Amino acid sequence: MPHPKDLLIADFSYELPEDKIASHPLATRDASKVLVYDKGAISETVFGTITDHLPPDSLLVFNNSKVIQSRLSFTKPTGGGIEIFILEPCGEYGDISGAMKTEGSIRCNCLVGGAKKWKAGKLEMQLDGNVEPVVLRAEMIEKKSESYIIEFNWHPEVDFATALELFGNTPIPPYLNRPADESDKERYQTIYAKEDGSVAAPTAGLHFTPTVMQSLQVKNIQTAFVTLHVGAGTFKPVKSERISGHEIHAEFIDVVPALIEQLIVYPAVIPVGTTSMRTIESLYWMGVKAHLDMAPDLAALEIKQWEVYDSLASHSITKQVALSALQQWMKTRQMSRLILRTQILIAPPYQAKIATSLITNFHQPQSTLLLLIAALAGDDWKKMYRYALYNDFRFLSYGDSCLIKW
């Protein structure tokens, strides 16, 4: 079997006209179209009826990460503008959800627009409060190779997520080529978003409405939630000729033992979005490590970019054995939840270990997300995307959806 390192990114390209990119969401979430790919056959429907295409007694896995208002626009005393885009809190705060609860001060890894104009000193934003002004300050601490360490201070001492809610803007994707407006604050967020920490939405979930969620219950389709905080790396283009030259950005996952038990019990598991897919597939490989006694501590349990194709590739066990081993690993350490990073890359010739279908959007050419689709549908990804382009489907974050069955 070929190794993903040897894949040419040019083989995963297609022409995406600008007018096919959805710059705004539809007025109604579940009015979006769905391309249904079923073992080679293609049909289409609307998202409001997607339950009709899902097997009864299956498990849908959602990512409940919440998009933070991570774009901050400061004005220098001289009048120039500086935009700071928060990538993630620095490592000393542990996991992202915990960092979002930090009060008063935090350091973050950030991108800075107009950094050359920011010579020294602190930037400040101020809002009128009921009793006293609400103030947010930013100070550049360190320049890294592709980003900056920025220290934020704010008063009064609410948690960081609340401070961003007051001062920040919605981090809609750069390919939308427009500033965020007030409607994005609601629409670039799933209806079940709960855990603060993502700088990009898990967009497959944007189509779900209370009505669709209710229809799942009627068909006895169960729901489960994981948390994977989506980083800006999801938009990072593959610039190398071969995939070997591209590094996946590690992301935090957060799951509880009850979710692992559900994954063991249900034969049909359908992740909603590539983030949910990466989470549950990572859990399988973490279980393999636990089964093989390869993880003496939490750091060793983390999944690196290539190890599922290298050191772990020859260890094929059932999902029941792997996930049961992971359960026992957690129980032995008296862990009530599993919070750690995964860097898993899902690309051909990867075969899903837990997921049996996938609900996702249409992804950018030459992206790691398109590689994931190719791993599931093989070369038929080209047939799917060709159909979508010729049948007025809308692409990318605010676009239409597809249900992939393999």
CSV table of C-alpha atoms in Angstrom, one decimal, residues 49-328:
chain,number,residue,atom,x,y,z
A,49,THR,CA,-34.8,15.2,5.4
A,50,ILE,CA,-31.3,13.8,6.1
A,51,THR,CA,-32.7,11.4,8.8
A,52,ASP,CA,-34.4,9.5,6.0
A,53,HIS,CA,-31.0,8.5,4.8
A,54,LEU,CA,-29.5,7.4,8.1
A,55,PRO,CA,-29.9,3.9,9.5
A,56,PRO,CA,-32.1,3.5,12.6
A,57,ASP,CA,-30.4,2.6,15.9
A,58,SER,CA,-27.2,4.4,14.8
A,59,LEU,CA,-25.1,6.9,16.7
A,60,LEU,CA,-24.4,10.4,15.5
A,61,VAL,CA,-21.3,12.0,17.0
A,62,PHE,CA,-21.2,15.8,17.2
A,63,ASN,CA,-18.4,18.2,18.0
A,64,ASN,CA,-19.8,20.6,20.7
A,65,SER,CA,-16.8,23.0,20.5
A,66,LYS,CA,-17.8,26.7,20.5
A,67,VAL,CA,-16.2,29.3,18.3
A,68,ILE,CA,-14.6,32.1,20.3
A,69,GLN,CA,-14.6,35.7,19.1
A,70,SER,CA,-10.9,35.4,18.3
A,71,ARG,CA,-10.3,38.4,15.9
A,72,LEU,CA,-9.4,41.6,17.8
A,73,SER,CA,-9.1,44.9,16.0
A,74,PHE,CA,-7.0,47.5,17.9
A,75,THR,CA,-6.3,51.1,16.9
A,76,LYS,CA,-2.9,52.6,17.7
A,77,PRO,CA,-2.7,56.0,19.4
A,78,THR,CA,-1.4,57.3,16.0
A,79,GLY,CA,-4.5,56.0,14.3
A,80,GLY,CA,-3.2,52.9,12.5
A,81,GLY,CA,-5.0,49.6,12.8
A,82,ILE,CA,-3.6,46.3,14.2
A,83,GLU,CA,-5.6,43.1,13.9
A,84,ILE,CA,-4.7,40.2,16.2
A,85,PHE,CA,-6.0,36.7,15.4
A,86,ILE,CA,-5.8,34.3,18.4
A,87,LEU,CA,-4.6,30.9,17.4
A,88,GLU,CA,-4.5,29.2,20.8
A,89,PRO,CA,-3.5,29.9,24.5
A,90,CYS,CA,0.1,29.1,25.3
A,91,GLY,CA,0.9,25.7,26.7
A,92,GLU,CA,1.2,26.6,30.4
A,93,TYR,CA,-2.5,26.8,30.7
A,94,GLY,CA,-3.1,23.2,29.9
A,95,ASP,CA,-6.1,22.4,27.7
A,96,ILE,CA,-7.9,25.1,25.8
A,97,SER,CA,-11.2,24.8,27.7
A,98,GLY,CA,-9.4,25.5,30.9
A,99,ALA,CA,-7.5,28.4,29.4
A,100,MET,CA,-10.8,30.0,28.4
A,101,LYS,CA,-11.8,30.2,32.1
A,102,THR,CA,-8.6,32.1,33.0
A,103,GLU,CA,-9.3,35.5,34.5
A,104,GLY,CA,-7.4,38.8,34.2
A,105,SER,CA,-4.4,37.8,32.1
A,106,ILE,CA,-3.3,35.3,29.6
A,107,ARG,CA,-0.7,34.7,26.9
A,108,CYS,CA,-1.7,33.4,23.5
A,109,ASN,CA,0.0,32.4,20.2
A,110,CYS,CA,-1.4,34.8,17.6
A,111,LEU,CA,-1.2,36.1,14.1
A,112,VAL,CA,-0.8,39.8,13.8
A,113,GLY,CA,-1.9,41.9,10.9
A,114,GLY,CA,0.1,45.1,10.6
A,115,ALA,CA,2.8,43.8,13.0
A,116,LYS,CA,5.5,46.0,11.4
A,117,LYS,CA,3.6,49.0,12.5
A,118,TRP,CA,3.5,47.8,16.1
A,119,LYS,CA,6.9,48.9,17.4
A,120,ALA,CA,6.4,48.7,21.2
A,121,GLY,CA,4.0,49.3,24.0
A,122,LYS,CA,0.5,48.1,24.7
A,123,LEU,CA,-2.6,48.4,22.6
A,124,GLU,CA,-5.9,49.1,24.3
A,125,MET,CA,-9.6,48.8,23.7
A,126,GLN,CA,-12.2,50.3,26.0
A,127,LEU,CA,-15.9,49.8,26.4
A,128,ASP,CA,-18.4,51.7,28.6
A,129,GLY,CA,-19.4,49.6,31.6
A,130,ASN,CA,-22.2,50.1,34.1
A,131,VAL,CA,-19.8,51.3,36.9
A,132,GLU,CA,-16.4,51.5,35.3
A,133,PRO,CA,-14.9,51.1,31.8
A,134,VAL,CA,-14.2,47.6,30.5
A,135,VAL,CA,-10.6,47.5,29.2
A,136,LEU,CA,-8.6,45.0,27.2
A,137,ARG,CA,-4.9,45.5,26.6
A,138,ALA,CA,-2.4,43.6,24.4
A,139,GLU,CA,1.4,43.5,24.6
A,140,MET,CA,3.7,41.8,22.2
A,141,ILE,CA,6.0,39.5,24.2
A,142,GLU,CA,7.9,37.4,21.6
A,143,LYS,CA,8.1,36.9,17.8
A,144,LYS,CA,8.1,33.3,16.6
A,145,SER,CA,8.8,32.0,13.1
A,146,GLU,CA,5.2,32.3,11.9
A,147,SER,CA,3.4,33.9,14.8
A,148,TYR,CA,3.7,36.1,18.0
A,149,ILE,CA,3.2,35.5,21.7
A,150,ILE,CA,0.8,38.2,22.9
A,151,GLU,CA,-0.1,38.9,26.5
A,152,PHE,CA,-3.6,40.1,27.1
A,153,ASN,CA,-4.8,41.8,30.3
A,154,TRP,CA,-8.3,42.9,31.0
A,155,HIS,CA,-10.4,44.5,33.7
A,156,PRO,CA,-12.7,43.8,35.4
A,157,GLU,CA,-11.6,40.2,35.8
A,158,VAL,CA,-14.1,38.1,33.9
A,159,ASP,CA,-13.0,34.9,32.2
A,160,PHE,CA,-11.1,35.1,28.9
A,161,ALA,CA,-14.0,33.7,26.9
A,162,THR,CA,-16.3,36.5,28.2
A,163,ALA,CA,-13.6,39.2,27.5
A,164,LEU,CA,-13.4,37.9,23.9
A,165,GLU,CA,-17.2,38.0,23.6
A,166,LEU,CA,-17.1,41.7,24.6
A,167,PHE,CA,-14.2,42.8,22.4
A,168,GLY,CA,-13.7,40.2,19.6
A,169,ASN,CA,-15.2,39.5,16.2
A,170,THR,CA,-16.3,36.2,14.6
A,171,PRO,CA,-13.3,34.5,12.8
A,172,ILE,CA,-15.1,33.6,9.6
A,173,PRO,CA,-12.8,32.0,7.1
A,174,PRO,CA,-10.5,34.1,5.0
A,175,TYR,CA,-11.8,32.7,1.7
A,176,LEU,CA,-15.2,34.4,2.3
A,177,ASN,CA,-13.4,37.7,1.4
A,178,ARG,CA,-15.7,39.8,3.6
A,179,PRO,CA,-15.7,41.2,7.1
A,180,ALA,CA,-17.8,39.4,9.7
A,181,ASP,CA,-21.2,40.9,10.3
A,182,GLU,CA,-23.6,40.6,13.3
A,183,SER,CA,-25.4,37.6,11.8
A,184,ASP,CA,-22.2,35.6,11.7
A,185,LYS,CA,-22.0,35.6,15.5
A,186,GLU,CA,-25.0,33.2,15.5
A,187,ARG,CA,-24.7,31.4,12.2
A,188,TYR,CA,-21.0,30.6,12.4
A,189,GLN,CA,-21.9,28.5,15.5
A,190,THR,CA,-23.8,25.2,15.8
A,191,ILE,CA,-27.0,25.2,17.8
A,192,TYR,CA,-25.4,22.7,20.3
A,193,ALA,CA,-22.0,24.6,20.7
A,194,LYS,CA,-21.0,24.5,24.4
A,195,GLU,CA,-17.2,24.4,25.1
A,196,ASP,CA,-15.3,27.6,24.2
A,197,GLY,CA,-12.1,27.1,22.3
A,198,SER,CA,-12.4,26.9,18.5
A,199,VAL,CA,-11.2,29.5,16.1
A,200,ALA,CA,-13.0,27.9,13.2
A,201,ALA,CA,-16.5,26.3,13.3
A,202,PRO,CA,-17.1,22.5,12.9
A,203,THR,CA,-19.1,23.5,9.9
A,204,ALA,CA,-20.9,20.2,9.1
A,205,GLY,CA,-22.9,20.8,12.2
A,206,LEU,CA,-24.2,24.2,11.0
A,207,HIS,CA,-27.0,22.6,9.1
A,208,PHE,CA,-28.6,21.0,12.2
A,209,THR,CA,-31.8,22.6,13.6
A,210,PRO,CA,-34.0,21.6,16.6
A,211,THR,CA,-36.4,20.1,14.1
A,212,VAL,CA,-33.7,17.8,12.6
A,213,MET,CA,-32.5,16.9,16.1
A,214,GLN,CA,-36.1,15.9,17.0
A,215,SER,CA,-36.4,13.8,13.8
A,216,LEU,CA,-33.3,11.8,15.0
A,217,GLN,CA,-35.1,10.9,18.2
A,218,VAL,CA,-38.2,9.7,16.3
A,219,LYS,CA,-36.0,7.3,14.3
A,220,ASN,CA,-34.2,6.2,17.5
A,221,ILE,CA,-30.9,7.6,16.3
A,222,GLN,CA,-28.8,8.4,19.3
A,223,THR,CA,-26.5,11.4,19.7
A,224,ALA,CA,-23.2,11.8,21.4
A,225,PHE,CA,-20.8,14.7,21.8
A,226,VAL,CA,-17.1,15.1,21.7
A,227,THR,CA,-15.0,18.3,21.9
A,228,LEU,CA,-12.3,19.0,19.4
A,229,HIS,CA,-11.2,22.6,19.4
A,230,VAL,CA,-10.6,23.5,15.8
A,231,GLY,CA,-7.4,25.5,15.2
A,232,ALA,CA,-6.6,27.8,12.3
A,233,GLY,CA,-4.5,25.0,10.9
A,234,THR,CA,-7.7,23.7,9.3
A,235,PHE,CA,-7.3,26.5,6.7
A,236,LYS,CA,-3.5,25.9,6.3
A,237,PRO,CA,-2.9,25.1,2.6
A,238,VAL,CA,-0.7,22.2,1.7
A,239,LYS,CA,2.2,24.1,0.1
A,240,SER,CA,4.6,21.2,-0.4
A,241,GLU,CA,4.5,19.0,-3.5
A,242,ARG,CA,4.1,15.8,-1.5
A,243,ILE,CA,2.2,15.4,1.7
A,244,SER,CA,5.4,14.5,3.5
A,245,GLY,CA,6.3,18.2,3.6
A,246,HIS,CA,3.1,19.2,5.4
A,247,GLU,CA,2.7,19.3,9.1
A,248,ILE,CA,-0.8,18.9,10.6
A,249,HIS,CA,-1.6,21.3,13.5
A,250,ALA,CA,-2.2,19.3,16.7
A,251,GLU,CA,-5.7,19.9,18.3
A,252,PHE,CA,-7.1,19.2,21.7
A,253,ILE,CA,-9.8,16.6,22.1
A,254,ASP,CA,-12.0,16.1,25.2
A,255,VAL,CA,-14.1,13.0,25.7
A,256,VAL,CA,-15.8,11.2,28.6
A,257,PRO,CA,-16.0,7.4,29.3
A,258,ALA,CA,-19.7,7.4,28.4
A,259,LEU,CA,-18.9,8.4,24.9
A,260,ILE,CA,-16.3,5.6,24.6
A,261,GLU,CA,-18.9,3.1,25.8
A,262,GLN,CA,-21.4,4.3,23.1
A,263,LEU,CA,-18.8,3.8,20.4
A,264,ILE,CA,-18.3,0.2,21.6
A,265,VAL,CA,-22.0,-0.6,21.6
A,266,TYR,CA,-23.3,1.0,18.4
A,267,PRO,CA,-22.3,-0.8,15.1
A,268,ALA,CA,-23.2,2.2,13.0
A,269,VAL,CA,-21.3,5.3,14.0
A,270,ILE,CA,-21.7,8.5,12.0
A,271,PRO,CA,-19.5,11.5,12.8
A,272,VAL,CA,-20.8,14.9,12.0
A,273,GLY,CA,-17.8,16.7,10.4
A,274,THR,CA,-14.2,15.9,9.9
A,275,THR,CA,-13.4,17.1,13.5
A,276,SER,CA,-15.7,14.4,15.0
A,277,MET,CA,-14.2,11.9,12.6
A,278,ARG,CA,-10.6,12.7,13.6
A,279,THR,CA,-11.6,12.5,17.3
A,280,ILE,CA,-13.2,9.1,17.2
A,281,GLU,CA,-10.6,7.6,14.9
A,282,SER,CA,-7.9,9.0,17.3
A,283,LEU,CA,-9.6,7.2,20.2
A,284,TYR,CA,-9.3,3.9,18.3
A,285,TRP,CA,-5.5,4.3,18.0
A,286,MET,CA,-5.2,5.5,21.6
A,287,GLY,CA,-6.9,2.3,22.5
A,288,VAL,CA,-4.4,0.3,20.4
A,289,LYS,CA,-1.6,2.0,22.4
A,290,ALA,CA,-3.3,1.1,25.7
A,291,HIS,CA,-3.9,-2.5,24.5
A,292,LEU,CA,-0.2,-2.8,23.6
A,293,ASP,CA,0.9,-1.1,26.8
A,294,MET,CA,2.6,1.6,24.8
A,295,ALA,CA,1.3,4.6,26.8
A,296,PRO,CA,2.8,4.9,30.3
A,297,ASP,CA,1.4,8.4,30.6
A,298,LEU,CA,-1.0,10.9,28.9
A,299,ALA,CA,1.7,12.3,26.6
A,300,ALA,CA,2.5,8.9,25.2
A,301,LEU,CA,-1.2,8.4,24.4
A,302,GLU,CA,-1.2,11.3,22.0
A,303,ILE,CA,-1.5,10.5,18.3
A,304,LYS,CA,1.3,11.9,16.1
A,305,GLN,CA,0.8,12.7,12.4
A,306,TRP,CA,2.3,9.5,10.8
A,307,GLU,CA,2.3,6.8,13.5
A,308,VAL,CA,-0.9,5.2,12.4
A,309,TYR,CA,0.8,4.5,9.1
A,310,ASP,CA,4.2,3.5,10.7
A,311,SER,CA,4.6,2.1,14.2
A,312,LEU,CA,0.9,1.3,14.7
A,313,ALA,CA,0.0,0.2,11.3
A,314,SER,CA,0.6,-3.5,11.8
A,315,HIS,CA,-1.6,-3.7,15.0
A,316,SER,CA,-5.1,-4.3,13.7
A,317,ILE,CA,-7.6,-5.1,16.5
A,318,THR,CA,-11.4,-4.6,16.7
A,319,LYS,CA,-12.8,-1.3,17.9
A,320,GLN,CA,-14.3,-3.2,20.9
A,321,VAL,CA,-10.9,-4.5,22.0
A,322,ALA,CA,-9.2,-1.1,21.4
A,323,LEU,CA,-11.8,1.0,23.1
A,324,SER,CA,-12.2,-1.4,26.0
A,325,ALA,CA,-8.4,-1.1,26.6
A,326,LEU,CA,-8.7,2.7,26.5
A,327,GLN,CA,-11.6,2.5,29.1
A,328,GLN,CA,-9.4,0.4,31.4
